[in-house]
Structure formats: C-alpha cells, structure tokens
mmCIF file of C-alpha atoms in Angstrom:
data_model
loop_
_atom_site.group_PDB
_atom_site.id
_atom_site.type_symbol
_atom_site.label_atom_id
_atom_site.label_comp_id
_atom_site.label_asym_id
_atom_site.label_seq_id
_atom_site.Cartn_x
_atom_site.Cartn_y
_atom_site.Cartn_z
ATOM 1 C CA GLN A 14 -124.215 -106.865 -15.061
ATOM 2 C CA GLN A 15 -121.983 -107.227 -12.033
ATOM 3 C CA GLN A 16 -124.448 -105.589 -9.624
ATOM 4 C CA VAL A 17 -126.036 -107.190 -6.623
ATOM 5 C CA LYS A 18 -129.005 -105.188 -5.355
ATOM 6 C CA GLN A 19 -129.863 -105.444 -1.663
ATOM 7 C CA SER A 20 -132.817 -104.220 0.355
ATOM 8 C CA PRO A 21 -133.742 -102.824 2.762
ATOM 9 C CA GLN A 22 -130.930 -100.438 3.612
ATOM 10 C CA SER A 23 -131.855 -100.605 7.288
ATOM 11 C CA LEU A 24 -134.133 -102.778 9.379
ATOM 12 C CA ILE A 25 -135.429 -102.584 12.933
ATOM 13 C CA VAL A 26 -136.878 -105.764 14.385
ATOM 14 C CA GLN A 27 -138.123 -106.613 17.842
ATOM 15 C CA LYS A 28 -136.427 -109.354 19.786
ATOM 16 C CA GLY A 29 -137.924 -112.693 18.806
ATOM 17 C CA GLY A 30 -139.117 -111.423 15.441
ATOM 18 C CA ILE A 31 -138.090 -112.448 11.938
ATOM 19 C CA SER A 32 -135.564 -110.367 9.998
ATOM 20 C CA ILE A 33 -135.716 -110.623 6.206
ATOM 21 C CA ILE A 34 -133.152 -109.201 3.801
ATOM 22 C CA ASN A 35 -133.495 -109.520 0.043
ATOM 23 C CA CYS A 36 -130.957 -109.534 -2.775
ATOM 24 C CA ALA A 37 -131.100 -109.752 -6.551
ATOM 25 C CA TYR A 38 -128.332 -110.377 -9.059
ATOM 26 C CA GLU A 39 -127.960 -110.166 -12.810
ATOM 27 C CA ASN A 40 -124.903 -112.180 -13.852
ATOM 28 C CA THR A 41 -125.681 -115.883 -14.236
ATOM 29 C CA ALA A 42 -121.951 -116.700 -14.074
ATOM 30 C CA PHE A 43 -122.007 -116.406 -10.273
ATOM 31 C CA ASP A 44 -121.703 -119.816 -8.649
ATOM 32 C CA TYR A 45 -121.803 -119.078 -4.942
ATOM 33 C CA PHE A 46 -123.974 -116.770 -2.851
ATOM 34 C CA PRO A 47 -122.634 -115.999 0.628
ATOM 35 C CA TRP A 48 -123.940 -113.711 3.334
ATOM 36 C CA TYR A 49 -121.426 -111.815 5.434
ATOM 37 C CA GLN A 50 -122.088 -110.331 8.872
ATOM 38 C CA GLN A 51 -120.099 -107.317 10.008
ATOM 39 C CA PHE A 52 -119.970 -105.836 13.495
ATOM 40 C CA PRO A 53 -118.639 -102.291 14.044
ATOM 41 C CA GLY A 54 -114.841 -102.175 14.009
ATOM 42 C CA LYS A 55 -114.562 -105.694 12.603
ATOM 43 C CA GLY A 56 -114.146 -107.230 9.192
ATOM 44 C CA PRO A 57 -117.014 -109.104 7.541
ATOM 45 C CA ALA A 58 -117.365 -112.762 8.512
ATOM 46 C CA LEU A 59 -119.131 -115.487 6.575
ATOM 47 C CA LEU A 60 -122.532 -116.217 8.080
ATOM 48 C CA ILE A 61 -124.090 -118.700 5.674
ATOM 49 C CA ALA A 62 -123.835 -119.443 1.959
ATOM 50 C CA ILE A 63 -125.658 -121.314 -0.792
ATOM 51 C CA ARG A 64 -124.943 -122.676 -4.253
ATOM 52 C CA PRO A 65 -127.429 -121.990 -7.069
ATOM 53 C CA ASP A 66 -128.480 -125.642 -7.386
ATOM 54 C CA VAL A 67 -130.042 -125.533 -3.908
ATOM 55 C CA SER A 68 -133.289 -123.680 -3.128
ATOM 56 C CA GLU A 69 -132.889 -123.391 0.626
ATOM 57 C CA LYS A 70 -130.221 -123.763 3.270
ATOM 58 C CA LYS A 71 -130.743 -123.556 6.998
ATOM 59 C CA GLU A 72 -128.150 -123.191 9.724
ATOM 60 C CA GLY A 73 -129.631 -122.683 13.161
ATOM 61 C CA ARG A 74 -131.735 -119.515 13.131
ATOM 62 C CA PHE A 75 -130.401 -118.435 9.724
ATOM 63 C CA THR A 76 -131.981 -119.542 6.432
ATOM 64 C CA ILE A 77 -131.144 -118.624 2.843
ATOM 65 C CA SER A 78 -133.892 -118.952 0.250
ATOM 66 C CA PHE A 79 -132.711 -119.012 -3.362
ATOM 67 C CA ASN A 80 -134.797 -118.512 -6.497
ATOM 68 C CA LYS A 81 -132.587 -119.207 -9.505
ATOM 69 C CA SER A 82 -135.170 -118.354 -12.163
ATOM 70 C CA ALA A 83 -135.892 -114.977 -10.566
ATOM 71 C CA LYS A 84 -132.205 -114.391 -9.758
ATOM 72 C CA GLN A 85 -133.125 -113.538 -6.195
ATOM 73 C CA PHE A 86 -132.066 -114.764 -2.788
ATOM 74 C CA SER A 87 -132.908 -113.778 0.743
ATOM 75 C CA LEU A 88 -131.729 -114.182 4.314
ATOM 76 C CA HIS A 89 -134.206 -114.970 7.071
ATOM 77 C CA ILE A 90 -133.154 -114.613 10.698
ATOM 78 C CA MET A 91 -135.637 -116.359 12.964
ATOM 79 C CA ASP A 92 -136.052 -115.424 16.629
ATOM 80 C CA SER A 93 -133.864 -112.350 16.108
ATOM 81 C CA GLN A 94 -131.675 -111.419 19.078
ATOM 82 C CA PRO A 95 -129.985 -108.131 20.080
ATOM 83 C CA GLY A 96 -126.650 -109.857 19.401
ATOM 84 C CA ASP A 97 -127.703 -110.146 15.745
ATOM 85 C CA SER A 98 -127.512 -106.352 15.437
ATOM 86 C CA ALA A 99 -124.930 -105.849 12.712
ATOM 87 C CA THR A 100 -124.584 -104.969 9.051
ATOM 88 C CA TYR A 101 -125.351 -107.798 6.638
ATOM 89 C CA PHE A 102 -123.941 -107.997 3.122
ATOM 90 C CA CYS A 103 -125.202 -110.423 0.541
ATOM 91 C CA ALA A 104 -122.687 -111.324 -2.110
ATOM 92 C CA ALA A 105 -122.309 -113.237 -5.331
ATOM 93 C CA SER A 106 -119.039 -114.798 -6.298
ATOM 94 C CA ARG A 107 -117.327 -116.899 -8.911
ATOM 95 C CA ARG A 108 -113.935 -118.506 -9.125
ATOM 96 C CA ALA A 109 -111.420 -116.786 -11.357
ATOM 97 C CA GLY A 110 -107.941 -118.268 -11.713
ATOM 98 C CA GLY A 111 -107.182 -119.215 -8.123
ATOM 99 C CA TYR A 112 -109.121 -116.455 -6.385
ATOM 100 C CA GLN A 113 -112.706 -115.382 -5.732
ATOM 101 C CA LYS A 114 -114.316 -112.576 -7.671
ATOM 102 C CA VAL A 115 -116.877 -111.286 -5.174
ATOM 103 C CA THR A 116 -119.591 -108.713 -5.786
ATOM 104 C CA PHE A 117 -121.138 -107.364 -2.608
ATOM 105 C CA GLY A 118 -124.606 -105.980 -2.093
ATOM 106 C CA THR A 119 -124.974 -102.519 -0.619
ATOM 107 C CA GLY A 120 -125.566 -103.771 2.926
ATOM 108 C CA THR A 121 -128.402 -103.828 5.452
ATOM 109 C CA LYS A 122 -127.980 -102.429 8.929
ATOM 110 C CA LEU A 123 -130.060 -104.573 11.275
ATOM 111 C CA GLN A 124 -131.037 -103.391 14.719
ATOM 112 C CA VAL A 125 -132.801 -105.824 17.032
ATOM 113 C CA ILE A 126 -134.474 -104.040 19.918
ATOM 114 C CA PRO A 127 -135.302 -105.763 23.214
ATOM 115 C CA ASP B 208 -105.393 -121.027 13.081
ATOM 116 C CA THR B 209 -108.266 -119.493 11.105
ATOM 117 C CA GLU B 210 -107.303 -115.874 11.537
ATOM 118 C CA VAL B 211 -106.204 -113.092 9.269
ATOM 119 C CA THR B 212 -104.164 -110.653 11.338
ATOM 120 C CA GLN B 213 -103.849 -107.013 10.352
ATOM 121 C CA THR B 214 -101.574 -104.376 11.847
ATOM 122 C CA PRO B 215 -101.852 -101.650 12.884
ATOM 123 C CA LYS B 216 -105.512 -101.478 13.951
ATOM 124 C CA HIS B 217 -105.530 -97.697 13.690
ATOM 125 C CA LEU B 218 -103.317 -95.325 11.722
ATOM 126 C CA VAL B 219 -103.284 -91.555 11.440
ATOM 127 C CA MET B 220 -101.012 -90.083 8.800
ATOM 128 C CA GLY B 221 -100.339 -86.806 7.096
ATOM 129 C CA MET B 222 -100.477 -86.361 3.358
ATOM 130 C CA THR B 223 -96.671 -86.395 3.061
ATOM 131 C CA ASN B 224 -96.096 -89.516 5.175
ATOM 132 C CA LYS B 225 -95.123 -92.988 4.053
ATOM 133 C CA LYS B 226 -96.636 -95.873 5.975
ATOM 134 C CA SER B 227 -97.361 -99.558 5.469
ATOM 135 C CA LEU B 228 -100.240 -101.824 6.394
ATOM 136 C CA LYS B 229 -99.486 -105.452 7.131
ATOM 137 C CA CYS B 230 -101.557 -108.608 6.823
ATOM 138 C CA GLU B 231 -100.667 -112.159 7.800
ATOM 139 C CA GLN B 232 -102.443 -115.516 7.548
ATOM 140 C CA HIS B 233 -101.271 -119.042 8.334
ATOM 141 C CA MET B 234 -104.145 -120.999 6.831
ATOM 142 C CA GLY B 235 -102.198 -121.923 3.712
ATOM 143 C CA HIS B 236 -104.429 -119.739 1.549
ATOM 144 C CA ARG B 237 -102.878 -118.849 -1.787
ATOM 145 C CA ALA B 238 -105.098 -115.868 -2.630
ATOM 146 C CA MET B 239 -104.883 -112.626 -0.661
ATOM 147 C CA TYR B 240 -106.882 -109.461 -1.135
ATOM 148 C CA TRP B 241 -106.921 -105.803 -0.167
ATOM 149 C CA TYR B 242 -110.318 -104.151 0.184
ATOM 150 C CA LYS B 243 -111.209 -100.560 1.044
ATOM 151 C CA GLN B 244 -114.406 -99.885 2.980
ATOM 152 C CA LYS B 245 -115.987 -96.494 3.542
ATOM 153 C CA ALA B 246 -118.542 -96.021 6.310
ATOM 154 C CA LYS B 247 -121.933 -97.586 5.526
ATOM 155 C CA LYS B 248 -120.629 -99.017 2.232
ATOM 156 C CA PRO B 249 -119.665 -102.521 1.136
ATOM 157 C CA PRO B 250 -116.003 -103.512 0.810
ATOM 158 C CA GLU B 251 -114.485 -102.359 -2.460
ATOM 159 C CA LEU B 252 -111.807 -104.537 -4.050
ATOM 160 C CA MET B 253 -108.404 -102.946 -4.589
ATOM 161 C CA PHE B 254 -105.904 -105.744 -5.284
ATOM 162 C CA VAL B 255 -105.771 -109.529 -5.516
ATOM 163 C CA TYR B 256 -102.676 -111.688 -5.259
ATOM 164 C CA SER B 257 -102.945 -115.284 -6.386
ATOM 165 C CA TYR B 258 -99.972 -117.541 -5.719
ATOM 166 C CA GLU B 259 -97.950 -114.436 -4.822
ATOM 167 C CA LYS B 260 -98.539 -112.808 -8.190
ATOM 168 C CA LEU B 261 -100.660 -109.689 -8.645
ATOM 169 C CA SER B 262 -103.801 -110.830 -10.449
ATOM 170 C CA ILE B 263 -106.095 -107.828 -10.085
ATOM 171 C CA ASN B 264 -105.444 -104.127 -9.706
ATOM 172 C CA GLU B 265 -108.821 -102.389 -9.755
ATOM 173 C CA SER B 266 -107.412 -99.162 -11.211
ATOM 174 C CA VAL B 267 -106.108 -98.127 -7.806
ATOM 175 C CA PRO B 268 -104.037 -94.892 -7.694
ATOM 176 C CA SER B 269 -100.270 -95.425 -7.552
ATOM 177 C CA ARG B 270 -100.106 -93.882 -4.078
ATOM 178 C CA PHE B 271 -101.216 -97.369 -2.960
ATOM 179 C CA SER B 272 -98.568 -100.011 -3.628
ATOM 180 C CA PRO B 273 -99.196 -103.660 -2.736
ATOM 181 C CA GLU B 274 -96.540 -106.232 -2.013
ATOM 182 C CA CYS B 275 -96.718 -109.969 -1.363
ATOM 183 C CA PRO B 276 -93.334 -111.049 0.080
ATOM 184 C CA ASN B 277 -94.464 -114.666 0.569
ATOM 185 C CA SER B 278 -97.599 -116.794 0.661
ATOM 186 C CA SER B 279 -98.451 -115.744 4.235
ATOM 187 C CA LEU B 280 -97.819 -112.012 4.097
ATOM 188 C CA LEU B 281 -99.399 -109.094 2.307
ATOM 189 C CA ASN B 282 -98.385 -105.454 2.630
ATOM 190 C CA LEU B 283 -99.949 -102.242 1.419
ATOM 191 C CA HIS B 284 -97.525 -99.337 1.133
ATOM 192 C CA LEU B 285 -99.048 -95.877 1.404
ATOM 193 C CA HIS B 286 -97.501 -92.656 0.153
ATOM 194 C CA ALA B 287 -98.834 -89.137 -0.382
ATOM 195 C CA LEU B 288 -102.400 -90.101 0.471
ATOM 196 C CA GLN B 289 -105.353 -87.757 0.285
ATOM 197 C CA PRO B 290 -107.988 -87.134 2.990
ATOM 198 C CA GLU B 291 -110.535 -88.986 0.849
ATOM 199 C CA ASP B 292 -108.409 -92.128 1.266
ATOM 200 C CA SER B 293 -109.494 -92.282 4.903
ATOM 201 C CA ALA B 294 -111.313 -95.602 5.281
ATOM 202 C CA LEU B 295 -111.182 -99.078 6.806
ATOM 203 C CA TYR B 296 -108.651 -101.185 4.898
ATOM 204 C CA LEU B 297 -109.436 -104.867 4.990
ATOM 205 C CA CYS B 298 -107.227 -107.794 4.131
ATOM 206 C CA ALA B 299 -108.781 -111.120 3.170
ATOM 207 C CA SER B 300 -107.599 -114.532 2.077
ATOM 208 C CA SER B 301 -109.120 -117.565 0.397
ATOM 209 C CA GLN B 302 -108.148 -121.038 -0.680
ATOM 210 C CA ASP B 303 -108.636 -122.104 -4.286
ATOM 211 C CA SER B 304 -110.724 -125.104 -3.256
ATOM 212 C CA GLN B 305 -113.058 -122.972 -1.120
ATOM 213 C CA VAL B 306 -115.321 -120.102 -1.943
ATOM 214 C CA ILE B 307 -115.079 -118.282 1.389
ATOM 215 C CA LEU B 308 -113.240 -115.047 2.027
ATOM 216 C CA PHE B 309 -111.649 -114.789 5.472
ATOM 217 C CA PHE B 310 -111.340 -111.156 6.498
ATOM 218 C CA GLY B 311 -109.088 -109.511 9.034
ATOM 219 C CA SER B 312 -110.418 -106.856 11.420
ATOM 220 C CA GLY B 313 -108.974 -104.109 9.289
ATOM 221 C CA THR B 314 -106.870 -100.995 9.709
ATOM 222 C CA GLN B 315 -108.841 -97.808 10.311
ATOM 223 C CA LEU B 316 -106.867 -95.174 8.412
ATOM 224 C CA SER B 317 -107.254 -91.443 8.852
ATOM 225 C CA VAL B 318 -105.412 -89.091 6.506
ATOM 226 C CA LEU B 319 -105.077 -85.543 7.780
#
C-alpha cells in the first residue's frame, strides 16, 4: 500500500518536444506529491509539487496533472531542452511527527536529444 | 543558506575500516535523514532524526550507526561494511512546516 508506480523507466525526447511521466499511488493518506529531479553525481532536488486538492499546477515549462479519483499524477515537460536530461522521481509524502515520510517512484531517465 | 553539505564527496574503504560521513545544514530544519541510493534506483530511507531524536530506523544493519550531535549536524558511522554497501549516501533535511526534502550532493562510497 506504500508503493508509488512510475512509468516509463526511460524516455527519449527530441528538443522542443513534450516529455510525459506518469505515476500512480495506492495509499490515500499521502498529502503531498512532489517531483524530484536528479542529475548524475548530485542529490535529488525538488522540481515541482502538488497537493491532492488541486488538479493541475504549472511552473514555467513544468506541469503536474493530478487525478485524485484515479490516484494518478503526471509530469509534463513542455519544450523539452537538453538541459532537462536527468532522472525524475515522483514521490508521495505525508507528515509523521515532525518529519516527512516519503515514498519514491522507481524513476524515469529522460534524455532530450538535440 | 539553502544548502545541505555532505563530506566527503567520495570515500573508498576496506571491509575492516571505520569511517564517518558528515552532513550539515544551517536552514534551521529539525528533521534530518540518511538515504542510500544504488545506481538507477530511487533513494531508500535508512534513518530519520526529528528534533535530534532517532525517529526511524528502517531495519538498517548495525554496521551503520547514525548520530545527531546537534540540530545542524548529522553523522553516519561506518564499520565492517560489505561490498554490497557500496552506494551513494544522501543526507536530507526538512522543516516541520514544509513538505520539501532538501538533499545534499551525497557521498559516493565504495567498499572494497
């Protein structure tokens, strides 16, 4: 019940195209759904996040779509750039006594080719 | 300062060595975390300290020993590790009022 399923495992997109990564969760106790971006040799960094009472959130070229009834959410990267090439992890989290209990998806390695 | 600083960046150790990983943050965060990340896998939670008290130990072998000397520092003491413990070790912190984890760049550990 703690799983977050993520697909695809890898994605190749041409520069200027749209990258789409999908995630699904099971536990309705999660109250925050962040996306983390990780470059090689670096730790993950928060990219964008959404709460379950919102259906869409857009920040620049990055958009999260959230479907609470289906327990699914997705990341759309518009006008994908080579600099977006990284591994993306969706996550689902909930507060637990002063800290965050975070469940990560399995990750998607995105390659944007010129 | 919005950084989580980890040292060293790289570490090679033998199975009989004792070493320590260090993590520091000055954002006033009261929760600090150790994660282990294998190549092409998501981060895997090891320990959580909340207000300098150990809140979660995810059944981590005793050859890993965490320590939180104060609210800004987190250590991970390593002893008698196995080659399969080779991984990227990530430190993270968060504030109770926020839902964001701030990660350091990690320590790439190789056990020979």
